[in-house]
């Protein structure tokens, strides 16, 4: 490598052209890099939906969910499977391993559905459908569509059309509608009128289906023309259905309008969405725009927003388009802030170099390595299909602090040779040769630090892989530049100091520096005389570091203010949809008055109502997202009849069942009675636990039910079968889809039900009649009795077993690790035989990350030891270099505790980085000491001289690294909350280790030298080094 430096020093044109090539390809790569909030993590997930309107949750679970789950369980690469069965609907979520190709998995899912179709209920209106989802990625845009005059069904059609247009934009994955109000014709039967005309619900439903026809009829082919046949059999609007004949009684046709109210309506009249601003409210249709994996979020969102004005021109004047939430805004702000931090760090690092060298040309030369290294890294990122996101930009910001280290070491050594009286060319040649091995050691060992992070599994591994590779690429590029460009520039442009006086600034500051260096040299001699005391102190720090690592509060992903809050709600299981809407409107009235909220959506669905609050820009509001949650929680929960769970969503959603809170614990068991009893007991215990808040359960077994108990013998005598009874009940109360209307762009349903006036209570069943096989209508009361009871509102499965998921948040100020440990002890003492518990989603990933932290840290140390051992051909001196690690770890952990910051994933990565940063000091000391001993000096003289001579570059590199960490540790700017723990760990570790390892490492060097010499005498030269 030293020969390579000589080559580049002697051939400046080649060096300049090579550097220009790096700049050119780096700038090209930068222009093509996507911009997003986090690295692309495509979590292969498929959601299957099956509908059977009117079926109760038991029926859906047993006849639909179980059948499909058995087929899905044979698919390769399936990590987890969960299902939720509610009235008329089953949703099954299939999560595959990260390595599974989602397209191939989708084909397997389609095959499984086809195999299951023959065992599914015959009266399902359509086969199960599926769609690909990515729980790790939120929609990038929510677009509200509302009108004060148009019906919602028409708005829904406009929304569908807009969705089709927007989905054609490059980078858009799919458009989904929230608060959908799809058109349908509703036939609301009057049981009294039907009884008067001797009709039952099934007869009316069959008549409607016969009267609405859309069949192929062929064509007429003559000698000259061909005529296509078309009939007017299809009915498309409610007024066309009113006149159809459903029966003939006494020679008189009975029209549908005589026994029913027929209206133009919507398919699901128990769902809706509302758009609120501080001064307005409107029912709305919301389009959720999802981007494709790897697409540039800002470009995709920009393209969608650019098309909206054109789409708006195609809509009626009364239709208003509004952006409910724009996810690209937070990404842009965060990217701009971290880019500003990157530029600020560049300035601070250059300032550090200038303050130590105090020479303009000597400052400019190593400073060029900063933009060169960063821009060169852009080319690597582009080749690896990475993006500009919080992780990669944070990696580049931190890299600025130590990519300059190599150049500083080379420059400082060349300046030292220049001051010996050598020419610029000779000083550059000799200086680069002397530290060439040191640069190689520093570069390779620092890159090796991040290798273990590549082995971090799961979604967290995907996140930090981009961070690790980006920072490793920057270090490698800087290593190349420090041994090529820097010495070449020094040989041409470095001011020759020999024989010339220094400037006034140099004279004013050099005396202070020399005084500090002499004091350090003298104090080091004192420490070297008290080696045992230093060793005892070091062992104490090592023990304290191990203790702190155990007791420090553990966290997961730090909360981040992204400008929105999710509010999930839970009402009484017996509450009707109208009652739920009333509760939600009272919550909305409270939120509407809050000055921190800019606009919000209320989504009122029968199963999972929620609110999406979009906050004002951070500089326009007084409270952060977390502070606003603390303010709103008691206000919203003061509304009787409803609970509100407020969540500031994590920057990335890591799977798990959809729930009302951030963390989930799932219980499973075959014995449902035991499972449900255990879940209720555990929920009560969690509600009484002070560390947990927003505790809720998806166990909903208290839904009021009306059991129709059929008297089979009586029914047989009267000529009525159980099948007829259930069909009639379904037609009356199940919102039965009896026919299909084929539109130009979609299909619409014709739904039969009893009129709402006859659906209020159990007395409605007294008016229900069933056609006997003997002819007359038989009252339901003649063949069945009614019994009120309680039943499930939803039934959940996990891994084909009945399950209950308990969701919870952690009280502010309480570490997630402590909360999960308390909950684990609770379940260990409570769970009976046959019931198991496991954390899901974010909590599961936290446990996996915590389990891997220890071995990752150990692996990092082992890897760095191996690399250093190979470079130095020694078993002993790598241990000397690594003696600074406990001090860095202690400084990082104590800093986190002082600032009351959890040891999160980000903070742990900061500790991993410290291993690479602090060992640089050891390398610079040990390299010089070994060379000095080779010249005949004693170990004490060699290490003392090495420390004093390398004091300046050690201080410079440490200060440069600090300047990179301080802006991140201060935690200013959009998204800075998540980056702050990493900055605190780096700054705290550097400050503490820097002040102590300048003394500890030399002491360890002497002990290791003594050990090496002893081994050399006893075993020969095999282990001498």
PDB file of N, CA and C in Angstrom, residues 283-346:
ATOM      1  N   UNK A 283     -68.865  14.550   5.703  1.00  0.00           N
ATOM      2  CA  UNK A 283     -68.667  13.126   5.450  1.00  0.00           C
ATOM      3  C   UNK A 283     -67.873  12.987   4.170  1.00  0.00           C
ATOM      4  N   UNK A 284     -66.970  12.023   4.144  1.00  0.00           N
ATOM      5  CA  UNK A 284     -65.964  12.010   3.094  1.00  0.00           C
ATOM      6  C   UNK A 284     -65.655  10.596   2.628  1.00  0.00           C
ATOM      7  N   UNK A 285     -65.062  10.525   1.470  1.00  0.00           N
ATOM      8  CA  UNK A 285     -64.402   9.321   0.964  1.00  0.00           C
ATOM      9  C   UNK A 285     -62.909   9.630   0.955  1.00  0.00           C
ATOM     10  N   UNK A 286     -62.102   8.734   1.517  1.00  0.00           N
ATOM     11  CA  UNK A 286     -60.667   8.984   1.626  1.00  0.00           C
ATOM     12  C   UNK A 286     -59.905   7.983   0.767  1.00  0.00           C
ATOM     13  N   UNK A 287     -59.029   8.502  -0.080  1.00  0.00           N
ATOM     14  CA  UNK A 287     -58.155   7.659  -0.900  1.00  0.00           C
ATOM     15  C   UNK A 287     -56.799   7.547  -0.210  1.00  0.00           C
ATOM     16  N   UNK A 288     -56.377   6.322   0.080  1.00  0.00           N
ATOM     17  CA  UNK A 288     -55.068   6.072   0.692  1.00  0.00           C
ATOM     18  C   UNK A 288     -54.116   5.595  -0.393  1.00  0.00           C
ATOM     19  N   UNK A 289     -53.044   6.342  -0.599  1.00  0.00           N
ATOM     20  CA  UNK A 289     -52.076   6.048  -1.662  1.00  0.00           C
ATOM     21  C   UNK A 289     -50.882   5.317  -1.053  1.00  0.00           C
ATOM     22  N   UNK A 290     -50.610   4.116  -1.554  1.00  0.00           N
ATOM     23  CA  UNK A 290     -49.464   3.331  -1.097  1.00  0.00           C
ATOM     24  C   UNK A 290     -48.437   3.268  -2.217  1.00  0.00           C
ATOM     25  N   UNK A 291     -47.175   3.408  -1.850  1.00  0.00           N
ATOM     26  CA  UNK A 291     -46.111   3.388  -2.861  1.00  0.00           C
ATOM     27  C   UNK A 291     -45.522   1.990  -3.002  1.00  0.00           C
ATOM     28  N   UNK A 292     -44.881   1.768  -4.130  1.00  0.00           N
ATOM     29  CA  UNK A 292     -44.213   0.496  -4.366  1.00  0.00           C
ATOM     30  C   UNK A 292     -42.909   0.440  -3.571  1.00  0.00           C
ATOM     31  N   UNK A 293     -42.471  -0.759  -3.183  1.00  0.00           N
ATOM     32  CA  UNK A 293     -41.196  -0.867  -2.464  1.00  0.00           C
ATOM     33  C   UNK A 293     -40.057  -0.281  -3.285  1.00  0.00           C
ATOM     34  N   UNK A 294     -39.230   0.531  -2.627  1.00  0.00           N
ATOM     35  CA  UNK A 294     -38.083   1.130  -3.288  1.00  0.00           C
ATOM     36  C   UNK A 294     -38.378   2.398  -4.054  1.00  0.00           C
ATOM     37  N   UNK A 295     -39.653   2.765  -4.200  1.00  0.00           N
ATOM     38  CA  UNK A 295     -39.986   3.989  -4.931  1.00  0.00           C
ATOM     39  C   UNK A 295     -39.627   5.211  -4.095  1.00  0.00           C
ATOM     40  N   UNK A 296     -39.326   6.303  -4.791  1.00  0.00           N
ATOM     41  CA  UNK A 296     -38.986   7.561  -4.136  1.00  0.00           C
ATOM     42  C   UNK A 296     -40.264   8.197  -3.589  1.00  0.00           C
ATOM     43  N   UNK A 297     -40.378   8.216  -2.258  1.00  0.00           N
ATOM     44  CA  UNK A 297     -41.607   8.706  -1.630  1.00  0.00           C
ATOM     45  C   UNK A 297     -41.936  10.125  -2.062  1.00  0.00           C
ATOM     46  N   UNK A 298     -40.943  10.981  -2.060  1.00  0.00           N
ATOM     47  CA  UNK A 298     -41.181  12.388  -2.388  1.00  0.00           C
ATOM     48  C   UNK A 298     -41.590  12.543  -3.841  1.00  0.00           C
ATOM     49  N   UNK A 299     -40.952  11.797  -4.745  1.00  0.00           N
ATOM     50  CA  UNK A 299     -41.311  11.898  -6.160  1.00  0.00           C
ATOM     51  C   UNK A 299     -42.712  11.353  -6.407  1.00  0.00           C
ATOM     52  N   UNK A 300     -43.038  10.214  -5.802  1.00  0.00           N
ATOM     53  CA  UNK A 300     -44.368   9.628  -6.000  1.00  0.00           C
ATOM     54  C   UNK A 300     -45.446  10.557  -5.453  1.00  0.00           C
ATOM     55  N   UNK A 301     -45.245  11.058  -4.221  1.00  0.00           N
ATOM     56  CA  UNK A 301     -46.225  11.980  -3.641  1.00  0.00           C
ATOM     57  C   UNK A 301     -46.347  13.241  -4.487  1.00  0.00           C
ATOM     58  N   UNK A 302     -45.230  13.742  -4.996  1.00  0.00           N
ATOM     59  CA  UNK A 302     -45.266  14.923  -5.845  1.00  0.00           C
ATOM     60  C   UNK A 302     -46.025  14.682  -7.133  1.00  0.00           C
ATOM     61  N   UNK A 303     -45.830  13.502  -7.727  1.00  0.00           N
ATOM     62  CA  UNK A 303     -46.543  13.184  -8.970  1.00  0.00           C
ATOM     63  C   UNK A 303     -48.046  13.068  -8.729  1.00  0.00           C
ATOM     64  N   UNK A 304     -48.419  12.471  -7.599  1.00  0.00           N
ATOM     65  CA  UNK A 304     -49.848  12.348  -7.271  1.00  0.00           C
ATOM     66  C   UNK A 304     -50.452  13.731  -7.066  1.00  0.00           C
ATOM     67  N   UNK A 305     -49.781  14.573  -6.288  1.00  0.00           N
ATOM     68  CA  UNK A 305     -50.313  15.913  -6.022  1.00  0.00           C
ATOM     69  C   UNK A 305     -50.359  16.762  -7.291  1.00  0.00           C
ATOM     70  N   UNK A 306     -49.415  16.539  -8.204  1.00  0.00           N
ATOM     71  CA  UNK A 306     -49.420  17.300  -9.456  1.00  0.00           C
ATOM     72  C   UNK A 306     -50.607  16.931 -10.337  1.00  0.00           C
ATOM     73  N   UNK A 307     -51.080  15.668 -10.214  1.00  0.00           N
ATOM     74  CA  UNK A 307     -52.201  15.225 -11.040  1.00  0.00           C
ATOM     75  C   UNK A 307     -53.558  15.642 -10.457  1.00  0.00           C
ATOM     76  N   UNK A 308     -53.598  15.953  -9.166  1.00  0.00           N
ATOM     77  CA  UNK A 308     -54.878  16.258  -8.519  1.00  0.00           C
ATOM     78  C   UNK A 308     -55.612  17.446  -9.150  1.00  0.00           C
ATOM     79  N   UNK A 309     -54.942  18.549  -9.499  1.00  0.00           N
ATOM     80  CA  UNK A 309     -55.682  19.651 -10.137  1.00  0.00           C
ATOM     81  C   UNK A 309     -56.372  19.228 -11.426  1.00  0.00           C
ATOM     82  N   UNK A 310     -55.736  18.386 -12.238  1.00  0.00           N
ATOM     83  CA  UNK A 310     -56.360  17.915 -13.475  1.00  0.00           C
ATOM     84  C   UNK A 310     -57.561  17.023 -13.171  1.00  0.00           C
ATOM     85  N   UNK A 311     -57.406  16.159 -12.171  1.00  0.00           N
ATOM     86  CA  UNK A 311     -58.530  15.300 -11.805  1.00  0.00           C
ATOM     87  C   UNK A 311     -59.675  16.125 -11.234  1.00  0.00           C
ATOM     88  N   UNK A 312     -59.339  17.171 -10.503  1.00  0.00           N
ATOM     89  CA  UNK A 312     -60.370  18.025  -9.918  1.00  0.00           C
ATOM     90  C   UNK A 312     -61.232  18.688 -11.001  1.00  0.00           C
ATOM     91  N   UNK A 313     -60.632  18.969 -12.154  1.00  0.00           N
ATOM     92  CA  UNK A 313     -61.376  19.599 -13.244  1.00  0.00           C
ATOM     93  C   UNK A 313     -62.437  18.669 -13.807  1.00  0.00           C
ATOM     94  N   UNK A 314     -62.257  17.360 -13.638  1.00  0.00           N
ATOM     95  CA  UNK A 314     -63.221  16.392 -14.162  1.00  0.00           C
ATOM     96  C   UNK A 314     -64.371  16.137 -13.184  1.00  0.00           C
ATOM     97  N   UNK A 315     -64.294  16.701 -11.992  1.00  0.00           N
ATOM     98  CA  UNK A 315     -65.311  16.472 -10.975  1.00  0.00           C
ATOM     99  C   UNK A 315     -66.326  17.610 -10.966  1.00  0.00           C
ATOM    100  N   UNK A 316     -67.526  17.366 -10.478  1.00  0.00           N
ATOM    101  CA  UNK A 316     -68.502  18.452 -10.332  1.00  0.00           C
ATOM    102  C   UNK A 316     -67.961  19.555  -9.437  1.00  0.00           C
ATOM    103  N   UNK A 317     -68.481  20.728  -9.605  1.00  0.00           N
ATOM    104  CA  UNK A 317     -67.970  21.902  -8.881  1.00  0.00           C
ATOM    105  C   UNK A 317     -68.145  21.764  -7.372  1.00  0.00           C
ATOM    106  N   UNK A 318     -69.134  21.008  -6.945  1.00  0.00           N
ATOM    107  CA  UNK A 318     -69.389  20.884  -5.509  1.00  0.00           C
ATOM    108  C   UNK A 318     -68.430  19.932  -4.805  1.00  0.00           C
ATOM    109  N   UNK A 319     -67.677  19.149  -5.570  1.00  0.00           N
ATOM    110  CA  UNK A 319     -66.759  18.174  -4.978  1.00  0.00           C
ATOM    111  C   UNK A 319     -65.458  18.867  -4.599  1.00  0.00           C
ATOM    112  N   UNK A 320     -65.045  18.675  -3.358  1.00  0.00           N
ATOM    113  CA  UNK A 320     -63.819  19.291  -2.862  1.00  0.00           C
ATOM    114  C   UNK A 320     -62.761  18.226  -2.598  1.00  0.00           C
ATOM    115  N   UNK A 321     -61.564  18.491  -3.114  1.00  0.00           N
ATOM    116  CA  UNK A 321     -60.409  17.625  -2.855  1.00  0.00           C
ATOM    117  C   UNK A 321     -59.534  18.285  -1.792  1.00  0.00           C
ATOM    118  N   UNK A 322     -59.060  17.492  -0.837  1.00  0.00           N
ATOM    119  CA  UNK A 322     -58.172  18.032   0.191  1.00  0.00           C
ATOM    120  C   UNK A 322     -57.181  16.959   0.593  1.00  0.00           C
ATOM    121  N   UNK A 323     -55.945  17.380   0.834  1.00  0.00           N
ATOM    122  CA  UNK A 323     -54.926  16.462   1.336  1.00  0.00           C
ATOM    123  C   UNK A 323     -55.134  16.313   2.846  1.00  0.00           C
ATOM    124  N   UNK A 324     -55.534  15.137   3.263  1.00  0.00           N
ATOM    125  CA  UNK A 324     -55.719  14.893   4.687  1.00  0.00           C
ATOM    126  C   UNK A 324     -54.373  14.732   5.385  1.00  0.00           C
ATOM    127  N   UNK A 325     -53.521  13.876   4.820  1.00  0.00           N
ATOM    128  CA  UNK A 325     -52.172  13.714   5.378  1.00  0.00           C
ATOM    129  C   UNK A 325     -51.203  13.454   4.245  1.00  0.00           C
ATOM    130  N   UNK A 326     -50.079  14.149   4.284  1.00  0.00           N
ATOM    131  CA  UNK A 326     -49.020  14.007   3.283  1.00  0.00           C
ATOM    132  C   UNK A 326     -47.771  13.498   3.996  1.00  0.00           C
ATOM    133  N   UNK A 327     -47.512  12.197   3.878  1.00  0.00           N
ATOM    134  CA  UNK A 327     -46.369  11.605   4.554  1.00  0.00           C
ATOM    135  C   UNK A 327     -45.039  12.087   4.034  1.00  0.00           C
ATOM    136  N   UNK A 328     -45.024  12.622   2.805  1.00  0.00           N
ATOM    137  CA  UNK A 328     -43.753  13.081   2.237  1.00  0.00           C
ATOM    138  C   UNK A 328     -43.250  14.356   2.918  1.00  0.00           C
ATOM    139  N   UNK A 329     -44.161  15.115   3.571  1.00  0.00           N
ATOM    140  CA  UNK A 329     -43.742  16.355   4.222  1.00  0.00           C
ATOM    141  C   UNK A 329     -42.777  16.057   5.361  1.00  0.00           C
ATOM    142  N   UNK A 330     -43.144  15.100   6.221  1.00  0.00           N
ATOM    143  CA  UNK A 330     -42.263  14.746   7.340  1.00  0.00           C
ATOM    144  C   UNK A 330     -40.947  14.173   6.842  1.00  0.00           C
ATOM    145  N   UNK A 331     -41.010  13.389   5.758  1.00  0.00           N
ATOM    146  CA  UNK A 331     -39.779  12.813   5.200  1.00  0.00           C
ATOM    147  C   UNK A 331     -38.881  13.919   4.665  1.00  0.00           C
ATOM    148  N   UNK A 332     -39.479  14.870   3.947  1.00  0.00           N
ATOM    149  CA  UNK A 332     -38.697  15.982   3.408  1.00  0.00           C
ATOM    150  C   UNK A 332     -38.061  16.798   4.520  1.00  0.00           C
ATOM    151  N   UNK A 333     -38.855  17.113   5.546  1.00  0.00           N
ATOM    152  CA  UNK A 333     -38.322  17.901   6.662  1.00  0.00           C
ATOM    153  C   UNK A 333     -37.194  17.154   7.364  1.00  0.00           C
ATOM    154  N   UNK A 334     -37.394  15.855   7.595  1.00  0.00           N
ATOM    155  CA  UNK A 334     -36.365  15.075   8.272  1.00  0.00           C
ATOM    156  C   UNK A 334     -35.106  14.988   7.430  1.00  0.00           C
ATOM    157  N   UNK A 335     -35.268  14.766   6.116  1.00  0.00           N
ATOM    158  CA  UNK A 335     -34.104  14.677   5.236  1.00  0.00           C
ATOM    159  C   UNK A 335     -33.364  16.015   5.170  1.00  0.00           C
ATOM    160  N   UNK A 336     -34.109  17.119   5.096  1.00  0.00           N
ATOM    161  CA  UNK A 336     -33.468  18.430   5.067  1.00  0.00           C
ATOM    162  C   UNK A 336     -32.731  18.716   6.369  1.00  0.00           C
ATOM    163  N   UNK A 337     -33.345  18.353   7.496  1.00  0.00           N
ATOM    164  CA  UNK A 337     -32.698  18.599   8.782  1.00  0.00           C
ATOM    165  C   UNK A 337     -31.425  17.783   8.934  1.00  0.00           C
ATOM    166  N   UNK A 338     -31.471  16.530   8.525  1.00  0.00           N
ATOM    167  CA  UNK A 338     -30.282  15.705   8.699  1.00  0.00           C
ATOM    168  C   UNK A 338     -29.216  16.095   7.671  1.00  0.00           C
ATOM    169  N   UNK A 339     -29.633  16.602   6.500  1.00  0.00           N
ATOM    170  CA  UNK A 339     -28.648  17.124   5.554  1.00  0.00           C
ATOM    171  C   UNK A 339     -28.008  18.395   6.108  1.00  0.00           C
ATOM    172  N   UNK A 340     -28.807  19.224   6.780  1.00  0.00           N
ATOM    173  CA  UNK A 340     -28.231  20.397   7.432  1.00  0.00           C
ATOM    174  C   UNK A 340     -27.249  19.961   8.522  1.00  0.00           C
ATOM    175  N   UNK A 341     -27.631  18.932   9.276  1.00  0.00           N
ATOM    176  CA  UNK A 341     -26.724  18.404  10.299  1.00  0.00           C
ATOM    177  C   UNK A 341     -25.434  17.903   9.672  1.00  0.00           C
ATOM    178  N   UNK A 342     -25.555  17.268   8.516  1.00  0.00           N
ATOM    179  CA  UNK A 342     -24.374  16.781   7.800  1.00  0.00           C
ATOM    180  C   UNK A 342     -23.468  17.946   7.406  1.00  0.00           C
ATOM    181  N   UNK A 343     -24.034  19.027   6.859  1.00  0.00           N
ATOM    182  CA  UNK A 343     -23.233  20.195   6.483  1.00  0.00           C
ATOM    183  C   UNK A 343     -22.631  20.868   7.708  1.00  0.00           C
ATOM    184  N   UNK A 344     -23.423  20.959   8.787  1.00  0.00           N
ATOM    185  CA  UNK A 344     -22.904  21.552  10.026  1.00  0.00           C
ATOM    186  C   UNK A 344     -21.733  20.743  10.553  1.00  0.00           C
ATOM    187  N   UNK A 345     -21.850  19.441  10.485  1.00  0.00           N
ATOM    188  CA  UNK A 345     -20.762  18.583  10.939  1.00  0.00           C
ATOM    189  C   UNK A 345     -19.518  18.789  10.094  1.00  0.00           C
ATOM    190  N   UNK A 346     -19.701  18.922   8.787  1.00  0.00           N
ATOM    191  CA  UNK A 346     -18.556  19.195   7.906  1.00  0.00           C
ATOM    192  C   UNK A 346     -17.830  20.471   8.340  1.00  0.00           C
TER     193      UNK A 346
END
